[in-house]
XYZ file of C-alpha atoms in Angstrom:
776
model
C 183.301 52.223 94.134
C 181.178 52.050 91.248
C 182.922 55.535 89.970
C 186.178 54.221 90.411
C 185.458 50.897 88.591
C 184.530 52.775 85.783
C 187.882 55.094 86.369
C 189.828 51.750 85.873
C 188.249 50.811 83.274
C 189.077 53.498 81.310
C 191.950 54.163 82.350
C 193.097 50.146 80.851
C 190.786 51.367 77.277
C 192.408 54.823 76.416
C 196.294 52.579 77.838
C 195.841 50.089 75.409
C 195.729 52.444 72.934
C 198.790 53.908 73.807
C 201.395 51.194 74.241
C 201.773 47.996 70.701
C 198.971 45.307 72.226
C 200.117 41.413 71.203
C 198.146 38.310 72.589
C 199.572 34.985 72.315
C 196.337 33.814 74.013
C 195.022 30.624 73.216
C 192.152 30.068 70.609
C 190.249 28.004 73.255
C 190.375 30.236 76.546
C 189.384 33.311 74.575
C 185.741 30.863 74.069
C 185.292 30.087 77.407
C 185.808 33.812 78.195
C 182.957 34.350 75.569
C 180.499 31.392 76.326
C 180.017 31.791 80.191
C 180.580 35.448 80.652
C 176.530 36.941 82.447
C 176.302 39.226 79.649
C 173.979 38.271 77.179
C 176.063 38.853 74.408
C 176.007 37.381 69.948
C 177.770 38.171 66.849
C 175.153 38.880 63.579
C 175.886 38.786 60.257
C 175.017 42.603 59.287
C 174.026 41.920 55.859
C 171.899 38.851 56.220
C 170.996 39.089 60.235
C 172.223 35.468 61.282
C 173.088 34.856 63.935
C 176.790 33.478 63.990
C 177.459 32.443 67.706
C 175.330 32.722 71.032
C 177.317 32.655 74.773
C 174.748 30.846 77.069
C 173.392 33.826 78.771
C 171.788 34.641 75.442
C 170.114 31.704 75.116
C 169.600 30.720 78.736
C 167.642 34.223 78.239
C 165.668 33.265 74.685
C 164.807 30.382 76.256
C 166.337 28.272 73.310
C 169.301 25.788 72.949
C 172.905 27.739 72.488
C 172.889 25.121 68.690
C 169.052 26.233 68.437
C 170.442 30.112 68.595
C 172.214 30.017 66.170
C 170.807 28.753 63.284
C 167.795 31.098 63.626
C 168.120 35.453 62.559
C 167.950 37.981 64.610
C 164.546 38.468 62.706
C 163.121 35.379 64.537
C 163.560 37.148 67.800
C 163.374 41.307 67.776
C 159.519 41.247 66.628
C 160.655 44.369 64.148
C 160.256 43.910 60.136
C 163.000 42.338 58.255
C 163.761 46.581 56.131
C 162.871 47.073 59.813
C 165.444 44.940 61.287
C 168.578 45.625 57.940
C 168.295 49.203 58.162
C 168.664 49.294 62.006
C 172.035 47.354 61.373
C 173.367 49.285 58.602
C 172.848 52.335 60.789
C 174.786 50.655 63.136
C 177.369 49.706 60.707
C 178.610 52.770 59.357
C 177.889 54.319 63.413
C 175.217 56.184 62.508
C 173.752 55.388 65.491
C 174.906 52.062 68.352
C 172.468 51.717 70.430
C 168.916 50.332 70.113
C 165.675 49.402 72.563
C 163.536 46.872 70.741
C 161.107 43.632 72.220
C 162.282 40.311 71.738
C 160.230 37.453 71.627
C 161.516 34.716 73.476
C 160.460 30.747 73.076
C 157.458 30.555 75.650
C 156.229 33.574 74.257
C 157.160 36.029 76.504
C 158.258 39.705 75.237
C 159.967 41.288 76.845
C 162.221 44.836 76.293
C 165.769 45.297 75.930
C 168.614 47.646 74.852
C 171.325 46.244 72.710
C 174.847 47.519 72.153
C 175.722 47.262 68.948
C 179.410 47.470 67.851
C 180.372 47.163 63.772
C 183.620 44.750 63.504
C 185.476 43.393 60.356
C 185.392 39.413 59.466
C 187.415 37.995 56.079
C 185.794 42.064 55.342
C 182.145 41.194 56.258
C 180.511 43.297 58.118
C 179.323 41.797 61.155
C 177.604 43.431 64.972
C 179.585 42.307 68.223
C 176.028 42.934 70.214
C 175.379 42.900 73.566
C 171.901 43.348 75.164
C 170.486 44.281 78.258
C 166.543 43.208 79.694
C 165.788 46.230 80.211
C 161.674 45.273 81.022
C 162.443 46.696 84.834
C 163.994 49.238 83.909
C 160.688 50.858 81.635
C 158.926 51.229 84.862
C 161.492 53.080 86.826
C 163.399 56.833 86.030
C 165.469 56.279 88.502
C 168.818 57.875 87.544
C 171.492 55.752 89.071
C 169.377 52.950 87.728
C 170.231 54.062 84.909
C 173.858 54.958 85.454
C 174.419 51.231 86.611
C 173.446 49.979 84.368
C 176.413 52.299 81.997
C 178.792 50.341 84.526
C 177.804 48.031 84.223
C 179.196 48.514 80.335
C 181.927 49.724 81.505
C 182.649 46.153 83.107
C 181.806 43.959 80.051
C 184.372 45.702 78.263
C 187.393 43.830 78.737
C 185.511 40.583 77.756
C 184.186 42.566 74.858
C 187.111 43.117 73.474
C 188.518 39.543 74.523
C 185.867 38.367 72.391
C 186.840 40.325 68.772
C 190.229 39.312 69.946
C 189.483 35.359 69.641
C 187.309 36.472 66.600
C 190.041 37.772 64.902
C 192.910 35.542 66.369
C 190.799 32.462 64.413
C 190.046 34.934 60.769
C 193.727 35.820 61.311
C 197.230 35.342 62.529
C 198.474 38.659 61.706
C 198.937 40.940 64.717
C 198.330 44.227 62.963
C 194.633 43.750 61.924
C 194.009 42.204 65.957
C 195.580 45.561 67.199
C 193.558 47.701 64.252
C 189.883 45.938 65.405
C 191.091 46.597 69.083
C 191.303 50.094 68.698
C 188.450 50.077 66.013
C 186.608 48.839 69.177
C 187.277 51.292 71.398
C 187.059 53.667 69.325
C 183.304 52.810 68.439
C 182.288 52.281 72.125
C 183.787 55.490 73.702
C 182.201 57.398 70.739
C 178.640 55.768 71.236
C 178.608 57.250 74.760
C 176.387 59.993 75.846
C 179.316 60.910 78.405
C 182.506 63.881 77.618
C 185.488 61.618 77.391
C 189.034 62.702 76.717
C 192.554 62.225 77.864
C 195.031 63.898 78.289
C 199.059 64.213 78.312
C 201.287 65.542 80.799
C 201.167 69.110 79.881
C 197.410 68.958 79.930
C 196.858 69.397 76.217
C 194.269 66.819 73.841
C 194.946 63.564 73.049
C 191.863 62.099 72.602
C 188.110 63.211 72.942
C 185.028 61.084 71.837
C 182.473 62.407 70.018
C 180.237 63.426 73.045
C 183.173 65.825 72.955
C 183.805 67.113 69.784
C 179.831 68.287 69.659
C 180.152 70.376 73.309
C 182.966 72.003 71.433
C 181.018 72.277 68.312
C 184.128 70.843 66.620
C 185.781 68.364 65.520
C 188.607 66.047 67.005
C 191.848 67.627 64.617
C 191.049 71.415 65.633
C 191.169 69.588 69.742
C 194.049 67.099 69.969
C 197.413 69.056 70.791
C 195.305 71.449 72.389
C 194.518 73.075 75.340
C 191.789 75.136 77.346
C 193.066 77.801 77.001
C 193.131 77.131 73.223
C 189.392 76.388 73.347
C 186.556 78.416 75.197
C 186.994 81.169 77.739
C 189.612 82.015 80.396
C 187.777 81.761 82.991
C 185.836 78.627 82.073
C 189.938 76.683 81.143
C 191.021 78.016 84.960
C 188.680 75.968 86.880
C 189.310 72.682 84.613
C 192.933 73.747 85.249
C 191.830 74.126 88.945
C 191.199 70.280 88.523
C 193.406 68.864 86.360
C 195.920 70.530 89.115
C 194.898 68.609 91.918
C 194.489 65.172 90.182
C 197.920 65.489 88.812
C 199.284 66.206 92.671
C 196.925 64.388 94.112
C 197.156 60.928 92.087
C 193.826 60.081 92.495
C 190.408 60.413 91.040
C 188.490 64.097 92.058
C 185.288 64.479 91.116
C 184.118 68.258 90.378
C 180.491 70.108 89.407
C 180.197 73.116 87.343
C 177.651 75.013 85.799
C 177.534 76.043 82.920
C 175.240 77.847 80.595
C 172.326 76.425 82.429
C 172.960 73.494 83.057
C 175.081 71.299 85.782
C 177.733 68.973 84.827
C 180.023 66.165 86.841
C 183.473 65.137 86.030
C 185.206 62.752 87.277
C 189.062 63.082 86.553
C 191.549 60.422 87.411
C 195.829 60.172 86.970
C 196.755 57.676 84.164
C 199.962 56.466 83.458
C 201.735 57.179 80.136
C 205.504 55.993 80.884
C 207.218 54.882 83.671
C 206.779 59.051 85.656
C 204.391 60.508 83.669
C 200.897 60.542 84.458
C 198.096 62.755 81.916
C 194.335 63.384 82.985
C 191.368 61.107 81.888
C 188.165 62.392 82.341
C 184.827 61.944 81.310
C 181.998 64.374 81.810
C 178.349 63.884 82.315
C 174.898 66.504 82.295
C 173.538 65.503 85.858
C 171.301 68.184 85.018
C 167.945 66.669 85.456
C 169.159 64.392 88.092
C 170.124 68.761 90.399
C 166.496 69.752 89.134
C 165.395 66.027 90.315
C 167.518 66.135 93.817
C 165.645 69.918 93.744
C 162.250 68.829 93.129
C 162.563 65.947 95.928
C 164.279 68.516 99.085
C 160.860 70.802 97.643
C 158.232 68.155 98.496
C 160.171 66.855 101.461
C 158.969 70.229 102.448
C 155.782 70.245 101.052
C 155.212 66.868 102.620
C 156.282 68.014 106.005
C 153.168 71.077 105.370
C 150.756 68.642 104.088
C 151.293 66.543 107.021
C 150.735 69.285 109.851
C 147.911 70.674 107.448
C 146.259 66.899 106.790
C 146.648 66.247 110.553
C 144.354 69.510 111.326
C 142.130 68.592 108.341
C 141.448 65.267 109.626
C 140.515 66.551 113.121
C 138.430 69.651 112.071
C 136.966 68.052 109.246
C 132.956 66.481 109.319
C 133.091 64.008 106.750
C 136.063 61.799 108.008
C 135.773 60.138 111.100
C 138.654 58.374 113.116
C 139.353 56.647 115.433
C 141.843 54.218 116.511
C 141.536 50.724 119.132
C 143.334 48.737 121.579
C 143.874 45.061 121.462
C 141.165 45.322 123.750
C 138.776 47.036 121.420
C 139.140 50.021 123.895
C 139.466 53.856 122.602
C 143.145 54.833 122.167
C 141.779 57.956 119.818
C 139.556 59.782 118.036
C 138.417 62.967 115.909
C 135.642 65.327 116.733
C 134.030 63.213 113.913
C 133.911 60.597 115.332
C 132.770 61.262 118.778
C 129.254 62.499 117.248
C 128.819 60.431 115.223
C 128.044 57.741 118.185
C 126.632 59.974 119.472
C 124.203 60.671 116.872
C 124.257 56.779 115.734
C 123.929 56.053 119.794
C 123.329 58.314 121.893
C 127.336 57.730 123.839
C 129.548 60.053 124.676
C 133.031 57.983 123.567
C 135.942 58.343 126.329
C 139.547 57.184 125.985
C 139.674 53.397 127.974
C 135.657 53.356 126.273
C 135.154 49.240 124.647
C 133.414 50.528 121.685
C 130.918 47.836 122.168
C 130.225 49.561 125.078
C 128.897 52.490 122.863
C 127.089 49.762 120.466
C 125.648 47.396 122.911
C 124.084 44.010 122.402
C 123.061 45.463 118.613
C 123.655 42.663 115.911
C 125.914 45.393 114.637
C 128.318 44.121 117.100
C 129.660 40.708 115.664
C 130.011 42.151 112.748
C 132.195 45.017 113.761
C 134.805 42.850 115.998
C 135.748 39.648 112.660
C 136.485 43.614 110.652
C 138.866 44.366 114.233
C 139.973 41.515 114.844
C 141.157 40.943 110.628
C 143.013 44.369 111.603
C 144.331 42.922 114.379
C 145.278 40.101 112.916
C 147.765 42.059 109.528
C 145.274 42.795 106.968
C 144.453 46.604 105.944
C 141.625 46.309 103.968
C 138.002 48.037 102.973
C 134.510 47.553 103.667
C 131.195 48.926 102.423
C 128.859 48.295 105.039
C 125.523 49.426 106.728
C 125.597 50.925 110.791
C 123.543 51.925 112.904
C 120.035 51.662 114.325
C 117.552 49.858 112.651
C 114.195 52.244 114.412
C 116.111 54.356 111.353
C 117.984 54.247 108.206
C 120.731 52.615 108.706
C 123.516 55.328 106.559
C 126.057 53.039 104.104
C 129.450 53.408 105.692
C 132.739 53.174 103.982
C 135.348 51.697 106.524
C 139.484 51.932 105.874
C 140.931 49.440 108.630
C 144.952 49.500 108.895
C 146.578 47.479 112.233
C 149.781 49.928 113.988
C 153.309 48.430 114.624
C 155.091 47.972 117.329
C 158.951 48.606 116.530
C 159.285 45.292 116.623
C 157.156 43.947 114.318
C 154.565 43.075 116.371
C 150.704 44.195 116.012
C 149.054 46.431 118.759
C 146.303 48.767 117.816
C 144.120 49.520 114.430
C 143.421 52.393 113.143
C 139.842 53.280 111.617
C 138.574 56.046 108.753
C 135.163 55.996 108.095
C 133.156 57.831 105.931
C 129.102 58.022 105.154
C 128.909 57.302 102.290
C 124.649 57.007 102.169
C 124.791 60.173 99.511
C 127.425 58.805 97.584
C 125.336 55.216 96.806
C 122.188 56.886 95.761
C 124.252 59.062 93.426
C 126.923 56.011 91.747
C 122.614 53.727 91.716
C 120.935 56.974 89.340
C 124.381 56.848 87.630
C 123.809 53.817 87.426
C 120.602 53.170 86.899
C 120.788 56.568 83.587
C 123.685 54.982 82.127
C 121.019 51.779 81.258
C 117.389 53.997 81.266
C 116.067 56.687 79.304
C 115.676 59.483 81.446
C 112.015 60.571 79.809
C 110.580 57.446 79.701
C 112.111 55.193 82.560
C 112.316 52.444 79.456
C 115.976 50.806 79.074
C 118.029 53.009 76.346
C 120.172 52.028 72.945
C 123.002 51.236 75.263
C 121.312 48.328 77.566
C 119.154 46.516 74.379
C 122.092 46.279 72.675
C 123.852 45.002 75.908
C 121.364 42.329 75.893
C 120.446 41.419 73.178
C 123.925 39.577 72.777
C 123.128 38.274 76.190
C 120.067 36.297 75.234
C 121.206 35.257 72.286
C 121.080 32.220 73.175
C 119.979 28.534 71.669
C 117.490 28.254 75.001
C 115.703 31.222 74.195
C 114.645 30.200 70.761
C 112.252 30.768 69.292
C 113.147 34.599 70.024
C 111.285 37.346 68.602
C 111.606 41.344 67.874
C 109.280 44.630 68.004
C 110.059 47.206 66.336
C 107.871 50.336 67.048
C 107.890 53.417 65.925
C 105.317 56.278 66.508
C 103.287 58.063 64.832
C 101.827 62.328 65.952
C 105.060 62.772 67.701
C 106.034 65.782 65.222
C 102.546 66.856 65.008
C 102.894 67.348 68.936
C 105.826 69.547 69.094
C 105.646 71.501 66.242
C 101.605 72.077 67.403
C 101.386 72.039 71.479
C 105.566 71.918 71.779
C 107.729 69.744 72.522
C 106.580 68.958 75.901
C 103.470 68.047 74.825
C 105.640 65.917 72.799
C 107.313 64.069 76.038
C 104.017 63.827 77.287
C 102.805 61.401 74.310
C 105.951 59.730 74.330
C 105.843 59.112 77.943
C 101.985 58.079 77.905
C 103.019 55.377 75.096
C 105.879 53.947 76.788
C 103.373 53.068 79.534
C 100.874 51.658 77.039
C 103.464 49.495 75.630
C 104.301 48.861 79.453
C 101.033 47.705 79.693
C 100.896 45.573 76.774
C 103.797 43.786 77.550
C 104.637 40.393 80.051
C 107.169 41.398 83.246
C 109.934 39.626 81.601
C 109.826 41.582 77.944
C 112.655 44.105 77.678
C 111.591 46.862 76.479
C 113.888 50.162 75.411
C 113.548 53.154 73.886
C 115.775 53.868 71.469
C 115.105 57.182 69.143
C 113.357 59.476 69.520
C 109.771 58.199 68.788
C 111.265 54.275 68.046
C 110.866 51.716 70.813
C 111.986 47.762 70.124
C 111.231 45.232 72.846
C 112.497 41.288 73.001
C 110.586 38.856 74.153
C 113.271 35.205 74.620
C 110.882 32.207 73.913
C 108.221 33.767 72.185
C 107.306 32.617 69.010
C 105.228 34.387 66.718
C 102.081 33.505 67.342
C 102.955 35.299 70.604
C 104.629 37.742 69.550
C 101.891 38.112 67.421
C 99.070 38.786 70.154
C 101.493 40.927 72.490
C 101.657 43.512 69.023
C 98.037 43.394 68.724
C 97.798 44.406 72.727
C 100.189 47.647 71.569
C 98.355 49.054 69.043
C 95.220 48.839 71.315
C 96.566 50.408 74.416
C 98.886 52.564 72.568
C 95.525 53.722 70.476
C 93.872 54.805 73.396
C 96.519 56.970 74.485
C 95.858 61.088 73.737
C 97.833 63.893 74.652
C 96.133 67.591 73.973
C 94.601 67.109 70.526
C 96.720 64.299 69.636
C 96.061 61.023 69.379
C 98.957 58.513 69.303
C 99.226 55.477 67.201
C 102.182 53.174 66.395
C 103.958 51.200 63.447
C 105.441 48.380 64.320
C 107.482 45.419 62.816
C 107.999 41.748 63.651
C 110.203 39.193 63.241
C 111.328 35.993 65.011
C 114.691 33.640 65.172
C 113.886 30.791 64.845
C 117.872 28.379 64.543
C 121.232 29.395 66.408
C 122.561 29.137 63.377
C 120.677 32.989 62.153
C 122.130 36.199 62.515
C 119.878 37.666 65.537
C 120.809 41.060 63.568
C 119.621 40.697 60.853
C 116.379 39.091 63.045
C 116.037 42.810 64.182
C 116.549 44.375 61.082
C 113.722 42.375 59.465
C 111.613 43.675 62.362
C 113.007 47.221 61.987
C 112.133 46.309 57.967
C 108.425 45.128 58.769
C 107.556 48.674 60.917
C 108.696 51.238 57.711
C 106.706 48.583 56.233
C 103.341 48.793 58.280
C 103.841 52.272 58.617
C 103.937 53.070 54.203
C 100.501 51.944 53.890
C 99.043 53.465 57.225
C 99.882 56.870 56.144
C 97.666 58.070 54.190
C 95.345 56.699 57.182
C 96.527 58.123 60.175
C 97.142 61.718 58.956
C 93.065 61.616 58.209
C 92.547 60.165 61.303
C 95.011 62.639 63.117
C 93.507 66.130 60.665
C 89.981 64.554 62.284
C 90.743 64.121 65.683
C 92.159 67.838 65.843
C 89.273 69.085 64.228
C 86.790 66.883 66.372
C 87.870 68.513 69.504
C 87.950 72.010 67.683
C 84.377 71.394 67.223
C 83.292 69.860 70.369
C 85.334 72.512 72.354
C 83.147 74.974 69.877
C 79.648 74.649 68.280
C 80.157 79.197 66.381
C 83.847 76.687 64.820
C 81.534 73.820 63.406
C 79.129 75.766 62.124
C 82.507 78.408 60.461
C 84.075 75.787 58.964
C 81.556 73.670 57.025
C 79.630 77.194 56.093
C 83.661 78.668 54.502
C 84.091 75.794 52.796
C 80.605 75.834 51.028
C 81.104 79.581 50.276
C 84.836 78.600 48.919
C 83.374 75.696 46.628
C 81.177 78.387 45.400
C 83.125 80.855 44.960
C 85.716 78.766 43.147
C 83.294 77.978 40.527
C 82.550 81.264 39.461
C 86.090 82.166 38.737
C 86.167 79.130 35.837
C 88.706 76.858 38.104
C 89.670 73.666 37.085
C 87.799 70.625 39.181
C 91.158 69.952 41.370
C 91.589 73.678 41.926
C 87.530 73.909 43.263
C 88.396 70.905 45.569
C 91.859 72.574 46.988
C 89.948 75.758 47.347
C 86.981 73.311 49.528
C 89.417 71.819 51.572
C 91.040 74.999 52.570
C 87.584 76.591 53.465
C 87.258 73.440 56.106
C 90.472 73.541 57.083
C 91.402 77.495 57.393
C 90.770 77.204 61.137
C 92.105 74.374 62.362
C 95.822 76.266 64.284
C 92.606 77.593 66.457
C 92.680 74.130 68.478
C 96.315 75.895 70.994
C 93.475 78.254 71.571
C 91.953 77.198 75.180
C 88.336 78.525 75.333
C 87.651 81.859 76.694
C 89.611 83.191 73.324
C 88.685 80.394 71.399
C 84.892 81.253 71.755
C 84.952 84.809 72.762
C 83.252 87.058 70.766
C 85.358 90.049 70.084
C 86.356 91.603 73.220
C 90.157 90.389 73.398
C 92.149 91.645 75.336
C 95.473 92.755 73.458
C 98.289 90.189 74.386
C 94.926 87.308 73.792
C 94.654 88.583 70.533
C 98.120 88.151 69.858
C 97.341 85.113 71.113
C 94.436 84.260 68.524
C 96.632 85.722 65.807
C 99.234 82.624 65.812
C 96.260 80.319 64.604
C 97.758 81.321 60.988
C 100.828 79.651 62.165
C 99.570 77.021 63.526
C 97.529 75.746 60.965
C 100.466 76.466 57.900
C 102.271 73.632 60.502
C 100.061 71.230 61.028
C 98.247 70.617 57.589
C 102.169 71.083 55.786
C 102.881 68.843 58.132
C 101.218 65.568 55.613
C 101.061 65.017 52.143
C 97.606 65.558 51.603
C 97.149 68.215 52.531
C 100.656 70.326 51.921
C 98.264 72.112 49.533
C 96.723 73.554 50.918
C 98.861 74.878 53.914
C 98.900 78.004 52.743
C 95.281 78.302 52.605
C 95.449 78.642 57.054
C 98.576 80.623 56.703
C 97.399 83.718 53.835
C 93.951 83.665 54.659
C 94.258 87.072 57.206
C 96.767 88.590 53.960
C 94.527 92.383 53.335
C 95.010 93.405 49.387
C 96.580 96.419 50.723
C 99.584 94.549 53.221
C 98.098 95.227 56.383
C 97.290 91.495 57.173
C 98.266 89.140 58.611
C 101.090 87.875 59.485
C 103.580 88.256 56.878
C 101.853 91.391 56.037
C 101.564 90.190 52.234
C 99.753 92.472 49.709
C 97.905 91.888 46.117
C 99.080 89.462 44.219
C 101.610 88.310 46.723
C 98.539 86.229 48.520
C 97.873 83.289 47.990
C 94.341 82.363 45.596
C 93.285 80.233 48.277
C 94.542 83.299 50.602
C 92.214 85.661 49.429
C 88.990 82.864 48.429
C 89.206 82.490 51.716
C 89.053 85.622 53.560
C 86.208 86.639 51.409
C 83.850 84.018 52.337
C 85.431 84.176 56.216
C 83.942 87.749 56.100
C 80.351 87.039 54.498
C 79.897 84.694 57.161
C 81.730 85.820 60.307
C 79.100 88.712 59.615
C 76.114 86.559 59.024
C 76.709 82.985 61.266
C 73.572 82.583 64.234
C 76.527 82.728 66.543
C 78.124 85.920 65.386
C 77.140 88.989 68.009
C 76.725 91.271 65.495
C 75.455 89.627 62.911
C 73.855 91.220 59.190
C 72.244 90.352 56.503
C 73.400 89.134 52.957
C 72.668 91.592 51.817
C 74.790 94.852 53.853
C 77.127 91.517 53.544
C 77.897 91.928 50.530
C 77.847 96.080 50.775
C 80.754 95.554 53.005
C 82.589 93.137 51.534
C 81.790 95.561 48.341
C 83.414 98.996 50.138
C 86.572 96.386 51.577
C 87.574 95.436 47.785
C 90.918 97.178 46.877
C 91.556 97.698 50.467
C 90.706 94.266 52.486
C 89.975 91.802 49.649
C 90.816 90.685 46.000
C 88.234 92.977 43.613
C 88.059 89.393 41.349
C 87.534 87.665 44.374
C 85.020 89.696 45.445
C 83.180 90.082 42.085
C 82.668 86.194 41.938
C 81.295 86.318 45.325
C 78.533 88.679 44.047
C 77.921 86.814 41.678
C 77.279 83.892 43.297
C 75.254 85.914 45.796
C 72.952 86.700 42.694
C 73.114 83.885 41.868
C 71.608 81.927 44.615
C 69.093 85.137 45.249
C 68.274 84.550 41.554
C-alpha cells in the first residue's frame, strides 16, 4: 500500500510537469490547508533566519503559540550557532544540501532530534526556505530500514500540501500565473533532486524525458546527455535488455512492476509504474532504491535464526551438563516439574535428600527457617513478577553458601501463570572476590591502610561543620631509601609495614590513616583540636621511633594543621600540614642521618668486636698518614672519617662471614666483597658523608689494578682509598683479633714490599714515616 501511495504521488508530480497548471484557488483555502496540516511546516527567511510563517503543528511541537513562533528566529530553537545556521540555510538555498538533522530546544527546555527538509523558493526576490520538520528522536534509537522508508513515503504524501502552500505564497505575492507555474516546477525539481533514490520518466518510446540528480550520478553523466535517449544508448546491452523487459511488463499490464536487480555487487529494487502522458499514450515512471544493506541484513537475520536454533540446542545441552547453574521448575503447589542434575546434586549435598518429580520442595527443606523465605519468593514469581535475589541458603551447621537466584513465571497460552522457573548460581566465591576487590579499591595492599583514592573521597565527606575543628597530620618516613638500597625492597617493605602498625597504635579508633605515597602518610582527625592533634603527633613519633628493621631505625617527619572555620579551605589545611612536615624534615635531616649511621655501626660493632676495634684503629692510622702527607685540616678530617666508616657495608654480612678469620668459601668470599659497594651506597645517601663514600668503595683497589670492585689502578684510585688500603693492611696484620698476628716491624716490611704493587708508594712512605716517628 505504501508503494502504491508513493507511486501515485510521483505520477502526479511527473504529470504536473507536462501539463499546464492554473489555479484559481481562494487564498483562504490555501492558508487553511497550510495551518491545519498535521506536518510541522515553517517558512524561513534564508537571509535573516526569521520565521515568517509557521503552522499549528509547528507551534504545538515547539510548545509555543503560532504568534510567538512567528516572532522568533530559527536560531532561537536550533542549538547551532548563528554562523552554523546561516551556512546550513545557504546550502539549502543553493541546493548544496536540502536535508539536515538538528537538535531543537522546545519551550519547556526539552531537547528533540529533528530532520528538516528545506526547499528554496523566491518570494519577491527574497530567498525563502520552506522547511518540513520531522521529530526523529525515537527513530534515532531504531535502525530498521522500514522505518526510514516509511518516513520517505510520508514526505511524498506531504508533497501535495507543500505544493499547495507554495502556490498560496506565490499567489499572494503575485497575480501572474506564469510565476506560479515556475515556482511549482522549481519546487518539484528541488524535491526530486534531493532524493537519494534514482527517479526518472520515459515516454512511450522508452526514451528518457526526466531524470533526477541521483540518476545522473549513478550513470556519471548529466541530464542533457540522458534526455531523449533510451537504455541501449546509455548502458550495456545485457543491462538494457533487463530494463526493457520490465518496461514492457508495465506498458502491457498498465500496473506497477517491482523487480530486484543485482549490479556490480549491489542490490537494487526498482518500482515502475505507468504514467499517462496524453489520452491513451503512456510513459513509464520509476524510482530505484539501493537495498544492498537491507538485503544483507535480511540474509544476516536468516543466518542468525539458524545460529539461534543451533545455540538453543547447545544451550539445552549446556544447562543440563553444567555444574555451575542449577535449574528447577515448580508448579503452583511448589512441586517439582523439572530440574537439572546440578540442582539435584545441590539439594542432596545441602539437605541430604534426593528430589523427585511431583515432590514438594518444602519436603526437602523441612522445618528449616529458610522455608518461609523461599515461599515468599515462589509466591512473588507465581504472582507474575520476574526478579533476582542474592541470599544465603543451607544448613547453618556448615558454612552457608551465597546464591544468586533468577525467578520468572511461566505462562499458559491464555496468559495465566501455572509454573515458575528458577536458575540459581553459587556465587560464594565471587562474593568473596568482590569483597577483596572492594577492599583493594580503597586500601593500600602493602600496609592495609586506606589509599589515596579513599582519602580524597573521605576528606570531602568529612569536611562539614560538625567535624570542626578538623585536624590533619602529614607524615614522611625517613630511612626508606637506606633500607631499600642496603638490604633490598623486601626490607624496605617491612619498614613501611611496621611503621604503619606503629601509626595505627598511636591513633584513635575513628581516626583515618592513609598511605598516600611510597613513604608518605596522612592522618585525618575529625573533631580534633590542635592540642589533641599534638598528642596524637607525639605518640606517632614515639611509636615509630621504636621500629627497627635489621640495622635501619625508623623515624618520621610530621606536620600538622587544623581547620577552625567552616569557610576555610580543607585543601589549604592539607597543604599547610604538608609544608610543616617538610619544614620538620629539613630541621631534623642532619641529626637523622648521623643517627642512622651510628645505628648501623653500633649494630655492626655489637655483632663483631673485631670490627669495632678495626674501625677505630684504621681511622687513627689514616689521620696520621694524612698529617705525614701534609694535607689540610679538612682533608685530614675526611681521611679520618673515611677510615672510621670504610667497612660500614659489612652490615649486610651474616655473622658467619663477618667473624670468619679468612677461611671463606668462594661464594662466601664473593658475598664479602660486596661490602665495598654497599658501604659506598650508605655513605653516599647523606650529605654529611657523601664526600667520604669513595673511600669505602676504593679501599680494596690495588696500585697494580688487581683489586676490586672496579679494578682501578694507580691514580685512578681515590687518595682516600689508597690511604685506607695501607692503614687497613697494617691493622689487619697487627690487630689482636688477627689469626696471623705479626709485629709492627714485620708489618712495615710487608707493606714496603707491596709498594708499587698493592699500595701507592707515596702513601707507603708516609706510613713508614709515621711509624718511625711514633717509635722515636
